[in-house]
């Protein structure tokens, strides 16, 4: 399966059951583009047992933590409207051992290096994420 934005082979992953409501179209399988970070439903794809999240960046976590982080990244373009989804994905990622802030910082570095080219300002949205979720509600 290729990304509809940049035609790069995507990373297909299983969405953790607890986060299915926050997945694209509520599907149990999603895909993230390692180039532009677009996350889409992957209804006709079978996820790998160990998705290659390191294709995005070597700092990107593996397993369910990586799936949660990919879903969190998907909330960033509309973070103000998807605050609760962002909170749930962040908490799930952290519960699975992911240092979300550090990983987002490393992804921002990859954007500055031109290795990742999202269609939104990742640095600004990561800052907004911290600001919105710091309020507690």
JSON list of N, CA, C and O in Angstrom, two decimals, residues 22 79 81-89 133 137:
[
{"chain": "A", "resi": 22, "resn": "UNK", "atom": "N", "xyz": [-10.11, 6.21, 18.02]},
{"chain": "A", "resi": 22, "resn": "UNK", "atom": "CA", "xyz": [-9.27, 7.34, 17.61]},
{"chain": "A", "resi": 22, "resn": "UNK", "atom": "C", "xyz": [-8.52, 7.06, 16.31]},
{"chain": "A", "resi": 22, "resn": "UNK", "atom": "O", "xyz": [-7.75, 7.90, 15.84]},
{"chain": "A", "resi": 79, "resn": "UNK", "atom": "N", "xyz": [-5.28, 19.41, 16.31]},
{"chain": "A", "resi": 79, "resn": "UNK", "atom": "CA", "xyz": [-5.10, 19.12, 17.73]},
{"chain": "A", "resi": 79, "resn": "UNK", "atom": "C", "xyz": [-6.15, 19.80, 18.61]},
{"chain": "A", "resi": 79, "resn": "UNK", "atom": "O", "xyz": [-6.62, 19.21, 19.57]},
{"chain": "A", "resi": 81, "resn": "UNK", "atom": "N", "xyz": [-9.22, 20.38, 18.01]},
{"chain": "A", "resi": 81, "resn": "UNK", "atom": "CA", "xyz": [-10.48, 19.65, 17.88]},
{"chain": "A", "resi": 81, "resn": "UNK", "atom": "C", "xyz": [-10.38, 18.21, 18.36]},
{"chain": "A", "resi": 81, "resn": "UNK", "atom": "O", "xyz": [-11.39, 17.58, 18.67]},
{"chain": "A", "resi": 82, "resn": "UNK", "atom": "N", "xyz": [-9.17, 17.68, 18.43]},
{"chain": "A", "resi": 82, "resn": "UNK", "atom": "CA", "xyz": [-8.98, 16.27, 18.76]},
{"chain": "A", "resi": 82, "resn": "UNK", "atom": "C", "xyz": [-8.20, 16.08, 20.05]},
{"chain": "A", "resi": 82, "resn": "UNK", "atom": "O", "xyz": [-7.45, 15.13, 20.22]},
{"chain": "A", "resi": 83, "resn": "UNK", "atom": "N", "xyz": [-8.39, 17.01, 20.95]},
{"chain": "A", "resi": 83, "resn": "UNK", "atom": "CA", "xyz": [-7.64, 17.02, 22.21]},
{"chain": "A", "resi": 83, "resn": "UNK", "atom": "C", "xyz": [-7.80, 15.72, 23.00]},
{"chain": "A", "resi": 83, "resn": "UNK", "atom": "O", "xyz": [-6.83, 15.16, 23.50]},
{"chain": "A", "resi": 84, "resn": "UNK", "atom": "N", "xyz": [-9.02, 15.22, 23.12]},
{"chain": "A", "resi": 84, "resn": "UNK", "atom": "CA", "xyz": [-9.24, 13.99, 23.90]},
{"chain": "A", "resi": 84, "resn": "UNK", "atom": "C", "xyz": [-8.61, 12.79, 23.23]},
{"chain": "A", "resi": 84, "resn": "UNK", "atom": "O", "xyz": [-8.06, 11.92, 23.91]},
{"chain": "A", "resi": 85, "resn": "UNK", "atom": "N", "xyz": [-8.66, 12.72, 21.91]},
{"chain": "A", "resi": 85, "resn": "UNK", "atom": "CA", "xyz": [-8.00, 11.63, 21.19]},
{"chain": "A", "resi": 85, "resn": "UNK", "atom": "C", "xyz": [-6.49, 11.71, 21.39]},
{"chain": "A", "resi": 85, "resn": "UNK", "atom": "O", "xyz": [-5.83, 10.69, 21.63]},
{"chain": "A", "resi": 86, "resn": "UNK", "atom": "N", "xyz": [-5.96, 12.93, 21.33]},
{"chain": "A", "resi": 86, "resn": "UNK", "atom": "CA", "xyz": [-4.52, 13.12, 21.54]},
{"chain": "A", "resi": 86, "resn": "UNK", "atom": "C", "xyz": [-4.13, 12.68, 22.95]},
{"chain": "A", "resi": 86, "resn": "UNK", "atom": "O", "xyz": [-3.12, 11.99, 23.13]},
{"chain": "A", "resi": 87, "resn": "UNK", "atom": "N", "xyz": [-4.93, 13.05, 23.93]},
{"chain": "A", "resi": 87, "resn": "UNK", "atom": "CA", "xyz": [-4.64, 12.67, 25.31]},
{"chain": "A", "resi": 87, "resn": "UNK", "atom": "C", "xyz": [-4.64, 11.14, 25.46]},
{"chain": "A", "resi": 87, "resn": "UNK", "atom": "O", "xyz": [-3.73, 10.56, 26.04]},
{"chain": "A", "resi": 88, "resn": "UNK", "atom": "N", "xyz": [-5.65, 10.48, 24.90]},
{"chain": "A", "resi": 88, "resn": "UNK", "atom": "CA", "xyz": [-5.75, 9.02, 25.01]},
{"chain": "A", "resi": 88, "resn": "UNK", "atom": "C", "xyz": [-4.56, 8.34, 24.33]},
{"chain": "A", "resi": 88, "resn": "UNK", "atom": "O", "xyz": [-3.98, 7.40, 24.88]},
{"chain": "A", "resi": 89, "resn": "UNK", "atom": "N", "xyz": [-4.20, 8.81, 23.14]},
{"chain": "A", "resi": 89, "resn": "UNK", "atom": "CA", "xyz": [-3.08, 8.20, 22.42]},
{"chain": "A", "resi": 89, "resn": "UNK", "atom": "C", "xyz": [-1.76, 8.45, 23.15]},
{"chain": "A", "resi": 89, "resn": "UNK", "atom": "O", "xyz": [-0.93, 7.54, 23.25]},
{"chain": "A", "resi": 133, "resn": "UNK", "atom": "N", "xyz": [-2.47, 19.80, 26.57]},
{"chain": "A", "resi": 133, "resn": "UNK", "atom": "CA", "xyz": [-2.62, 18.71, 27.53]},
{"chain": "A", "resi": 133, "resn": "UNK", "atom": "C", "xyz": [-2.10, 19.05, 28.91]},
{"chain": "A", "resi": 133, "resn": "UNK", "atom": "O", "xyz": [-2.44, 18.39, 29.89]},
{"chain": "A", "resi": 137, "resn": "UNK", "atom": "N", "xyz": [-7.48, 19.15, 31.40]},
{"chain": "A", "resi": 137, "resn": "UNK", "atom": "CA", "xyz": [-8.78, 18.69, 30.89]},
{"chain": "A", "resi": 137, "resn": "UNK", "atom": "C", "xyz": [-8.81, 18.60, 29.42]},
{"chain": "A", "resi": 137, "resn": "UNK", "atom": "O", "xyz": [-8.01, 19.00, 28.70]}
]
